[in-house]
Amino acid sequence: MSNTNNQNASHEWQTENMTFVLFGATGDLAKRKLFPALYNLYVDNKLPTTLSIVCLGRGDYCDTDFLTKVEDALTRFSRRTIEPQTLQKFLSAFRYCKFDATNEDSYRHLNELIQSREQQLSLPENRLFYLSVAPTLIERIATGLDASGINHTAGWKRLIVEKPFGNDLKSAQQLNKTLSQFFHDDEVYRIDHFLGKPIVQNLTSLVSRNPVFNSLLTHENIANVQITAFETVGVETRAEFYDEVGALLDMVQNHLLQLVMMTALHLPEQATAQEIRAKKVAIMKAIRSISKEDVAREVVRGQYEAGTISNESVLGYKEEPGVSTISTTDTYFAARLYIDNAHWKDIPFYIRTGKRTTSKSTKIVIEFKTETDTPNLLVIDIGPHQGLSLTINVKNPTTKQFEPATLTFQSSTENEPEAYELLLFDACVGNATFFANWQELELSWQWIQPILETFQQNTVPLAPYIAGSNGPIEATELIQQQQFTWW
Ligand code: BG6
């Protein structure tokens, strides 16, 4: 039995034989991300030698029918081609169990199934529970796991919880309180898949391994930091969920604030998980709060209107199936924030995210101070392609004019592990470094709360933008107030 999160970064993580219990196994995330991640970990020999995978959903399937669904998901979404023999061995670990989170009998059946598989396979009682379910069911399931004794194991237990963790500060606190009755904080893995993206995990070593960056990324040199997460997709088939949360809760409260923390970290290369978490908490504490009165000045809330993306006409948000025709949900968000610590004091961070923008792009741009027109830029591309570039000014020998030139490193993304693979592996071995801890999450909710209230009370304008653009004009004006421009 191992525990867990206090190890040194250089520690070799070991897998132990275990049971993986997946709640929400018939859902979209399981199909697109979790099954392919498990399969690819299996192919890479990164799963425990003996593993029992128990899949739970509301549907009535026999094992054979369910396995056909898993196979279909792998064929469609795995980054690797499926090899029939490997697939058969992989699938032999799976069992399906119809499950109703509100029904006591369901927990009893589940307990029996877990135990009978443990006996059959001589597994220790190491149990990893993955809750890929509607947020309203999380507390119910945690309570049920406890009441039925499923989480009283002789081995270790861990609980992975998908976002959103709560829907405001109070509900997040309540959720945490409930979970803490049944799971120790070290056992709760709050997943944020942006923290699983390889280049995000390597941000800190980028600085520690390259003295040149260390001397560049100083308080004196940096003019501003810009973090963008743009997508071409709209609300897709998720209107019921998305219309309740909007970009603020879907992307900012978790992903963007995590990117802010990861960008602002300064760590020695051998930082431990605990050091990283402590620094992230310190950064969250140092983020200047935006009062309700200041929201209109520091934040832009936008919503897409009909437009064209890649030569195809797309609907406006309010015309999307399932969205209320008078919805004021934000599909775009931009803000200026400050981290009041010695390194980042008075350097603005501009963050923005939007659906139905020109292109899919997630990136961090660090703009350096300059006297010339084109500033030096350090660009960290997070997705869809990972890479790094540095823009410098070079004199054109013919025109004798200075022109920007870009030094680029593009990571070969072919067959690179996906975020969910890295994070699932970490959870299997008990490494919580790249999961959100409660303190940073609570602080991020505290920062979000006044903004959320102004959105809910509709006291800040909702800026329209055309689908296929880079967002509302108000976002451009926000950054221009300080004579900067979005990159
Ligand atoms: C999810 C959001 O967490 O992240 C989605 O719920 C969004 O709305 C997605 O599309 C973006 O993730 P990625 O990895 O595709 O940039």
Coordinates of C-alpha atoms and ligand atoms in Angstrom, one line a residue:
M1 CA 0.0 0.0 0.0
S2 CA 1.4 3.4 -0.8
N3 CA 0.8 6.9 0.1
T4 CA 1.3 9.2 -1.9
N5 CA 1.5 12.9 -2.5
N6 CA 4.5 14.0 -0.6
Q7 CA 7.1 12.3 -2.7
N8 CA 9.9 14.0 -4.4
A9 CA 9.5 14.9 -8.1
S10 CA 12.2 12.4 -9.1
H11 CA 10.3 9.5 -7.3
E12 CA 9.6 6.4 -9.5
W13 CA 5.9 5.9 -9.3
Q14 CA 4.7 2.3 -9.1
T15 CA 1.4 0.9 -10.1
E16 CA -0.3 -1.6 -7.7
N17 CA -3.0 -4.1 -8.6
M18 CA -6.3 -2.5 -8.1
T19 CA -10.0 -2.0 -9.0
F20 CA -11.0 1.0 -11.2
V21 CA -14.7 1.9 -10.7
L22 CA -16.0 4.2 -13.3
F23 CA -19.3 6.0 -12.6
G24 CA -20.8 7.4 -15.8
A25 CA -19.3 4.7 -18.1
T26 CA -22.0 5.2 -20.7
G27 CA -21.3 9.0 -20.9
D28 CA -19.5 11.1 -23.5
L29 CA -16.3 11.6 -21.5
A30 CA -15.8 7.8 -21.0
K31 CA -16.3 7.2 -24.7
R32 CA -14.1 10.0 -26.0
K33 CA -11.4 10.2 -23.4
L34 CA -11.4 7.7 -20.6
F35 CA -11.6 4.4 -22.5
P36 CA -9.0 5.5 -25.1
A37 CA -6.7 6.7 -22.2
L38 CA -7.0 3.4 -20.4
Y39 CA -6.4 1.5 -23.6
N40 CA -3.3 3.5 -24.4
L41 CA -1.9 3.1 -20.9
Y42 CA -2.5 -0.6 -21.3
V43 CA -0.6 -0.7 -24.6
D44 CA 2.3 1.2 -22.9
N45 CA 2.4 -1.3 -20.0
K46 CA 1.5 1.5 -17.6
L47 CA -1.6 -0.2 -16.0
P48 CA -1.2 -2.6 -13.1
T49 CA -0.5 -6.2 -14.1
T50 CA -3.8 -7.2 -12.6
L51 CA -6.7 -4.8 -12.9
S52 CA -10.4 -5.0 -12.5
I53 CA -12.4 -2.3 -14.3
V54 CA -16.0 -2.0 -13.2
C55 CA -18.2 0.2 -15.4
L56 CA -21.4 1.7 -14.1
G57 CA -24.2 3.4 -16.0
R58 CA -28.0 3.7 -16.0
G59 CA -28.4 1.7 -19.2
D60 CA -29.3 -2.0 -19.2
Y61 CA -26.5 -3.8 -20.9
C62 CA -25.0 -7.2 -20.7
D63 CA -21.2 -7.4 -20.6
T64 CA -21.0 -8.3 -24.2
D65 CA -23.1 -5.4 -25.4
F66 CA -21.2 -3.0 -23.3
L67 CA -17.8 -4.2 -24.5
T68 CA -19.0 -3.7 -28.1
K69 CA -19.6 0.0 -27.1
V70 CA -16.1 0.2 -25.6
E71 CA -14.6 -1.3 -28.7
D72 CA -16.5 1.2 -30.9
A73 CA -15.3 4.1 -28.7
L74 CA -11.7 2.9 -29.0
T75 CA -11.9 2.6 -32.8
R76 CA -13.3 6.1 -33.1
F77 CA -11.3 8.0 -30.5
S78 CA -8.0 6.2 -29.6
R79 CA -4.9 7.9 -30.9
R80 CA -3.6 4.4 -31.7
T81 CA -5.0 1.8 -34.1
I82 CA -6.6 -1.0 -32.3
E83 CA -4.9 -4.3 -32.4
P84 CA -7.5 -7.1 -32.0
Q85 CA -5.4 -9.4 -29.7
T86 CA -4.4 -6.6 -27.4
L87 CA -8.0 -5.4 -27.4
Q88 CA -9.3 -8.8 -26.3
K89 CA -6.9 -8.9 -23.4
F90 CA -7.6 -5.4 -22.4
L91 CA -11.4 -5.9 -22.5
S92 CA -11.2 -9.0 -20.3
A93 CA -10.6 -6.6 -17.3
F94 CA -14.1 -5.0 -17.9
R95 CA -17.4 -5.8 -16.2
Y96 CA -20.6 -3.7 -16.6
C97 CA -23.1 -3.1 -13.8
K98 CA -26.4 -1.2 -14.2
F99 CA -26.3 1.5 -11.5
D100 CA -28.7 4.0 -10.0
A101 CA -26.9 6.4 -7.8
T102 CA -30.0 7.0 -5.7
N103 CA -30.8 3.4 -5.0
E104 CA -29.3 1.5 -2.1
D105 CA -29.6 -1.9 -3.8
S106 CA -27.3 -0.5 -6.6
Y107 CA -24.5 0.0 -4.0
R108 CA -25.0 -3.5 -2.6
H109 CA -24.7 -5.0 -6.1
L110 CA -21.7 -2.9 -6.8
N111 CA -20.0 -4.0 -3.6
E112 CA -20.7 -7.7 -4.4
L113 CA -19.3 -7.3 -7.9
I114 CA -16.1 -5.5 -6.7
Q115 CA -15.5 -8.1 -4.1
S116 CA -16.1 -11.1 -6.3
R117 CA -13.7 -9.7 -8.9
E118 CA -11.1 -9.0 -6.1
Q119 CA -11.4 -12.6 -5.0
Q120 CA -11.3 -14.0 -8.6
L121 CA -8.2 -12.0 -9.5
S122 CA -6.6 -12.1 -6.0
L123 CA -6.6 -8.4 -5.9
P124 CA -5.7 -6.3 -2.9
E125 CA -8.5 -3.9 -1.9
N126 CA -7.0 -0.9 -3.7
R127 CA -9.9 1.0 -5.2
L128 CA -10.0 4.0 -7.5
F129 CA -13.4 5.6 -8.0
Y130 CA -13.9 7.9 -11.0
L131 CA -17.0 10.1 -10.9
S132 CA -17.7 11.2 -14.4
V133 CA -21.3 12.1 -13.5
A134 CA -23.6 15.1 -13.2
P135 CA -22.3 17.4 -10.5
T136 CA -25.6 16.9 -8.5
L137 CA -24.8 13.2 -8.0
I138 CA -21.3 13.5 -6.6
E139 CA -22.3 14.0 -2.9
R140 CA -24.9 11.3 -3.3
I141 CA -22.4 8.8 -4.6
A142 CA -19.8 9.6 -2.0
T143 CA -22.4 9.1 0.7
G144 CA -23.5 5.8 -0.9
L145 CA -20.0 4.5 -1.1
D146 CA -19.6 5.1 2.5
A147 CA -22.9 3.8 3.7
S148 CA -22.5 0.6 1.7
G149 CA -18.9 0.1 3.0
I150 CA -17.4 0.1 -0.5
N151 CA -14.9 2.8 0.5
H152 CA -13.9 1.0 3.7
T153 CA -11.1 -0.9 2.1
A154 CA -8.1 -2.8 3.5
G155 CA -6.0 -1.2 0.8
W156 CA -5.9 2.4 -0.4
K157 CA -8.9 4.3 -1.9
R158 CA -8.9 7.4 -4.1
L159 CA -11.7 9.4 -5.6
I160 CA -11.4 11.3 -8.9
V161 CA -13.9 14.1 -9.3
E162 CA -14.6 15.8 -12.6
K163 CA -15.2 19.5 -13.0
P164 CA -17.3 21.5 -12.3
F165 CA -16.5 21.3 -8.6
G166 CA -19.6 23.1 -7.3
N167 CA -21.4 25.9 -9.1
D168 CA -20.4 28.7 -6.8
L169 CA -18.3 29.3 -3.7
K170 CA -20.8 28.0 -1.3
S171 CA -21.7 24.9 -3.1
A172 CA -18.1 24.1 -3.7
Q173 CA -17.4 24.4 0.0
Q174 CA -20.4 22.2 0.8
L175 CA -19.3 19.6 -1.7
N176 CA -15.8 19.6 -0.2
K177 CA -17.3 19.3 3.3
T178 CA -19.3 16.2 2.3
L179 CA -16.4 14.5 0.5
S180 CA -14.1 15.2 3.5
Q181 CA -16.4 13.1 5.7
F182 CA -15.6 10.0 3.6
F183 CA -12.3 10.7 2.0
H184 CA -9.1 12.2 3.3
D185 CA -8.1 15.3 1.3
D186 CA -5.1 13.3 0.0
E187 CA -7.5 10.8 -1.5
V188 CA -9.5 13.3 -3.5
Y189 CA -8.2 13.9 -7.0
R190 CA -10.0 17.0 -8.5
I191 CA -9.3 16.6 -12.2
D192 CA -8.6 19.5 -14.5
H193 CA -7.5 18.1 -17.9
F194 CA -5.5 21.3 -18.7
L195 CA -3.1 20.2 -16.0
G196 CA -2.6 17.0 -17.9
K197 CA -1.4 18.7 -21.1
P198 CA 2.3 17.7 -21.5
I199 CA 3.5 21.2 -22.2
V200 CA 1.6 22.6 -19.1
Q201 CA 3.3 20.0 -17.0
N202 CA 6.7 21.0 -18.4
L203 CA 6.3 24.8 -18.0
T204 CA 8.3 24.9 -14.8
S205 CA 11.2 22.9 -16.2
L206 CA 11.3 25.2 -19.2
V207 CA 12.5 27.9 -16.9
S208 CA 14.7 25.9 -14.6
R209 CA 16.5 24.1 -17.5
N210 CA 17.0 27.2 -19.6
P211 CA 19.0 29.9 -17.8
V212 CA 18.2 32.2 -20.8
F213 CA 14.5 32.2 -19.8
N214 CA 15.4 32.7 -16.2
S215 CA 17.1 35.9 -17.0
L216 CA 14.4 37.0 -19.5
L217 CA 11.4 36.3 -17.3
T218 CA 12.0 38.9 -14.7
H219 CA 9.8 41.6 -13.4
E220 CA 11.7 44.3 -15.2
N221 CA 11.4 42.6 -18.6
I222 CA 7.8 41.5 -18.8
A223 CA 5.2 43.9 -20.1
N224 CA 2.1 41.6 -19.9
V225 CA 1.0 38.0 -20.0
Q226 CA -1.9 36.8 -22.2
I227 CA -3.6 33.5 -21.8
T228 CA -6.1 32.5 -24.5
A229 CA -8.3 29.4 -24.9
F230 CA -10.3 29.8 -28.1
E231 CA -12.5 27.1 -29.7
T232 CA -14.3 27.0 -33.0
V233 CA -17.0 24.7 -31.6
G234 CA -20.2 26.1 -30.2
V235 CA -22.3 24.7 -27.5
E236 CA -22.7 21.4 -29.5
T237 CA -25.1 19.0 -27.8
R238 CA -24.4 20.3 -24.3
A239 CA -26.9 23.1 -24.1
E240 CA -28.5 21.8 -20.9
F241 CA -25.2 21.9 -19.1
Y242 CA -23.6 24.8 -20.8
D243 CA -26.5 27.3 -20.6
E244 CA -26.3 26.9 -16.8
V245 CA -22.6 27.5 -16.5
G246 CA -21.3 29.6 -19.4
A247 CA -17.6 30.2 -20.1
L248 CA -16.9 31.6 -16.7
L249 CA -17.6 28.3 -14.9
D250 CA -16.8 26.0 -17.8
M251 CA -13.4 27.4 -18.6
V252 CA -12.2 30.3 -16.3
Q253 CA -12.8 29.0 -12.8
N254 CA -10.8 25.9 -13.5
H255 CA -8.7 25.8 -16.7
L256 CA -7.7 29.4 -17.2
L257 CA -6.9 30.0 -13.5
Q258 CA -4.8 26.9 -13.5
L259 CA -2.9 28.2 -16.4
V260 CA -2.4 31.5 -14.6
M261 CA -1.0 29.6 -11.6
M262 CA 1.2 27.4 -13.7
T263 CA 2.6 30.4 -15.7
A264 CA 3.3 32.3 -12.5
L265 CA 5.1 29.5 -10.7
H266 CA 8.8 29.8 -10.2
L267 CA 10.3 26.5 -9.0
P268 CA 13.5 24.7 -8.7
E269 CA 13.5 21.7 -11.0
Q270 CA 13.2 19.1 -8.3
A271 CA 10.2 20.7 -6.7
T272 CA 8.0 18.2 -4.7
A273 CA 4.3 17.9 -5.2
Q274 CA 3.8 19.7 -1.9
E275 CA 6.0 22.6 -2.9
I276 CA 4.1 23.0 -6.2
R277 CA 0.8 23.0 -4.4
A278 CA 2.0 25.5 -1.8
K279 CA 3.2 27.9 -4.5
K280 CA 0.0 27.6 -6.4
V281 CA -2.0 28.4 -3.3
A282 CA 0.3 31.4 -2.7
I283 CA -0.3 32.7 -6.2
M284 CA -4.1 32.3 -5.9
K285 CA -3.9 34.2 -2.6
A286 CA -1.9 37.0 -4.3
I287 CA -4.4 37.5 -7.2
R288 CA -6.1 40.8 -6.6
S289 CA -9.8 40.4 -6.2
I290 CA -12.2 42.1 -8.6
S291 CA -15.1 43.7 -6.7
K292 CA -18.6 43.7 -8.1
E293 CA -18.2 47.4 -8.8
D294 CA -15.0 46.8 -10.8
V295 CA -16.4 43.9 -13.0
A296 CA -17.6 46.2 -15.7
R297 CA -14.2 47.8 -16.0
E298 CA -12.0 44.7 -15.7
V299 CA -14.1 42.0 -17.3
V300 CA -15.8 41.4 -20.7
R301 CA -18.7 39.0 -21.0
G302 CA -19.7 38.0 -24.5
Q303 CA -22.1 35.8 -26.4
Y304 CA -21.8 34.7 -30.1
E305 CA -24.1 35.6 -32.8
A306 CA -24.6 33.8 -36.1
G307 CA -21.6 33.9 -38.4
T308 CA -19.3 31.8 -40.6
I309 CA -16.5 29.5 -39.6
S310 CA -14.4 27.7 -42.2
N311 CA -16.8 28.8 -44.9
E312 CA -19.8 27.3 -43.1
S313 CA -22.7 29.3 -41.6
V314 CA -23.2 28.7 -38.0
L315 CA -26.1 29.6 -35.7
G316 CA -26.0 32.2 -33.0
Y317 CA -25.9 31.0 -29.4
K318 CA -29.5 31.8 -28.7
E319 CA -30.6 29.9 -31.8
E320 CA -28.8 26.7 -30.8
P321 CA -31.0 23.7 -29.9
G322 CA -31.7 23.6 -26.2
V323 CA -30.7 27.2 -25.5
S324 CA -33.2 29.6 -24.2
T325 CA -34.0 32.3 -26.8
I326 CA -33.4 35.0 -24.1
S327 CA -30.3 33.4 -22.6
T328 CA -27.7 35.7 -21.2
T329 CA -25.1 33.0 -20.8
D330 CA -21.5 34.0 -21.5
T331 CA -19.8 32.1 -24.3
Y332 CA -16.9 34.5 -24.2
F333 CA -14.9 35.9 -21.2
A334 CA -12.0 38.2 -21.0
A335 CA -10.4 39.8 -17.9
R336 CA -7.4 41.7 -16.7
L337 CA -5.9 40.5 -13.4
Y338 CA -2.9 41.2 -11.3
I339 CA -0.9 39.0 -9.0
D340 CA 0.3 41.1 -6.1
N341 CA 3.6 39.4 -5.3
A342 CA 7.2 40.5 -5.8
H343 CA 7.7 38.9 -9.2
W344 CA 4.4 39.8 -10.9
K345 CA 3.4 43.1 -9.2
D346 CA 1.8 45.5 -11.6
I347 CA 2.3 43.2 -14.6
P348 CA -1.2 42.7 -16.1
F349 CA -2.4 39.2 -17.0
Y350 CA -5.0 39.2 -19.7
I351 CA -7.1 36.1 -19.9
R352 CA -9.7 35.2 -22.5
T353 CA -11.7 32.3 -23.7
G354 CA -14.5 31.9 -26.2
K355 CA -16.5 29.5 -28.2
R356 CA -17.1 29.9 -31.9
T357 CA -14.0 32.0 -32.5
T358 CA -11.8 32.0 -35.7
S359 CA -9.7 29.0 -34.8
K360 CA -8.9 26.5 -32.0
S361 CA -6.0 27.8 -30.1
T362 CA -4.8 27.6 -26.5
K363 CA -1.7 29.5 -25.7
I364 CA 0.2 31.6 -23.2
V365 CA 2.0 34.7 -24.6
I366 CA 4.6 36.6 -22.6
E367 CA 5.1 40.0 -24.1
F368 CA 8.4 41.8 -23.2
K369 CA 8.9 45.5 -22.7
T370 CA 10.1 47.3 -25.8
E371 CA 10.9 50.7 -27.2
T372 CA 10.4 49.5 -30.7
D373 CA 7.0 48.8 -32.4
T374 CA 7.2 45.0 -32.4
P375 CA 7.7 43.6 -28.9
N376 CA 9.6 40.3 -28.3
L377 CA 7.1 37.6 -27.6
L378 CA 7.5 34.2 -25.9
V379 CA 4.6 32.1 -27.1
I380 CA 3.8 28.7 -25.5
D381 CA 1.3 26.8 -27.6
I382 CA -0.7 24.4 -25.6
G383 CA -3.1 23.2 -28.2
P384 CA -4.1 21.9 -30.6
H385 CA -0.3 21.8 -31.4
Q386 CA 2.2 22.1 -28.7
G387 CA 5.2 24.2 -29.2
L388 CA 7.2 27.2 -28.3
S389 CA 8.3 30.3 -30.2
L390 CA 10.2 33.4 -29.6
T391 CA 9.7 36.5 -31.8
I392 CA 12.7 38.8 -32.2
N393 CA 13.4 41.7 -34.5
V394 CA 15.9 41.2 -37.3
K395 CA 17.1 43.8 -39.8
N396 CA 16.2 43.0 -43.4
P397 CA 19.4 43.5 -45.4
T398 CA 17.5 44.8 -48.5
T399 CA 15.1 47.2 -47.0
K400 CA 17.3 48.0 -43.9
Q401 CA 14.1 47.8 -41.9
F402 CA 13.6 45.7 -38.8
E403 CA 11.2 42.9 -39.2
P404 CA 9.9 40.4 -36.7
A405 CA 11.3 36.9 -37.1
T406 CA 10.2 33.9 -35.1
L407 CA 12.3 31.1 -33.7
T408 CA 10.0 28.1 -33.4
F409 CA 10.0 24.7 -31.7
Q410 CA 7.0 22.5 -32.6
S411 CA 6.6 19.3 -30.6
S412 CA 5.7 16.3 -32.7
T413 CA 2.2 15.7 -31.4
E414 CA 1.9 12.4 -33.3
N415 CA 1.3 9.7 -30.8
E416 CA 1.9 12.0 -27.8
P417 CA 0.0 10.8 -24.7
E418 CA -3.2 12.7 -24.1
A419 CA -3.9 14.7 -21.0
Y420 CA -6.3 12.0 -19.6
E421 CA -3.7 9.4 -20.0
L422 CA -1.1 11.3 -18.0
L423 CA -3.7 12.1 -15.3
L424 CA -5.2 8.6 -15.1
F425 CA -1.7 7.2 -14.7
D426 CA -0.9 9.7 -11.9
A427 CA -4.1 8.9 -10.1
C428 CA -3.4 5.1 -10.4
V429 CA 0.0 5.6 -8.8
G430 CA -1.1 8.2 -6.2
N431 CA 0.6 11.2 -7.6
A432 CA -1.6 14.3 -7.1
T433 CA 0.9 16.9 -8.3
F434 CA -1.2 17.8 -11.4
F435 CA -4.6 17.8 -9.7
A436 CA -6.3 20.8 -8.2
N437 CA -6.1 20.9 -4.5
W438 CA -9.0 22.2 -2.3
Q439 CA -7.2 25.3 -1.1
E440 CA -6.4 26.6 -4.6
L441 CA -9.9 25.7 -5.7
E442 CA -11.6 27.5 -2.9
L443 CA -9.4 30.6 -3.6
S444 CA -10.3 30.4 -7.3
W445 CA -14.0 30.3 -6.4
Q446 CA -13.5 33.3 -4.1
W447 CA -12.0 35.3 -7.0
I448 CA -14.8 34.2 -9.3
Q449 CA -17.8 34.8 -7.0
P450 CA -18.2 38.6 -7.4
I451 CA -17.9 38.2 -11.2
L452 CA -20.4 35.3 -11.1
E453 CA -22.9 37.4 -9.2
T454 CA -22.8 40.3 -11.6
F455 CA -23.3 37.9 -14.4
Q456 CA -26.3 36.3 -12.6
Q457 CA -27.8 39.6 -11.7
N458 CA -27.1 40.8 -15.2
T459 CA -25.5 44.0 -14.0
V460 CA -22.7 44.0 -16.6
P461 CA -23.3 44.3 -20.4
L462 CA -23.4 41.2 -22.5
A463 CA -21.2 42.0 -25.6
P464 CA -22.3 40.3 -28.8
Y465 CA -19.6 38.9 -31.2
I466 CA -19.9 37.3 -34.6
A467 CA -19.2 33.6 -34.7
G468 CA -15.9 33.2 -36.5
S469 CA -14.4 36.4 -35.0
N470 CA -11.9 36.8 -32.1
G471 CA -14.6 38.0 -29.8
P472 CA -16.3 41.3 -29.0
I473 CA -14.8 44.7 -29.7
E474 CA -15.0 45.3 -25.9
A475 CA -12.2 42.7 -25.4
T476 CA -10.0 44.7 -27.8
E477 CA -10.8 47.9 -26.0
L478 CA -10.0 46.3 -22.6
I479 CA -6.4 45.5 -23.6
Q480 CA -6.0 48.7 -25.6
Q481 CA -6.6 50.8 -22.4
Q482 CA -3.0 49.9 -21.6
Q483 CA -1.7 50.3 -25.2
F484 CA -1.4 46.6 -25.6
T485 CA -2.9 44.3 -28.2
W486 CA -4.0 40.7 -28.1
W487 CA -1.5 38.3 -29.8
Ligands
BG6_1 C1 -13.8 21.3 -21.2 C2 -15.0 22.2 -21.4 O1 -13.5 21.2 -19.9 O2 -12.7 21.8 -22.0 C3 -15.4 22.3 -22.9 O3 -16.1 21.7 -20.7 C4 -14.2 22.7 -23.7 O4 -16.4 23.3 -23.1 C5 -13.0 21.8 -23.4 O5 -14.5 22.5 -25.1 C6 -11.7 22.3 -24.1 O6 -10.7 21.4 -23.9 P1 -9.5 21.2 -25.0 O7 -8.6 20.2 -24.4 O8 -10.2 20.7 -26.2 O9 -8.9 22.5 -25.2

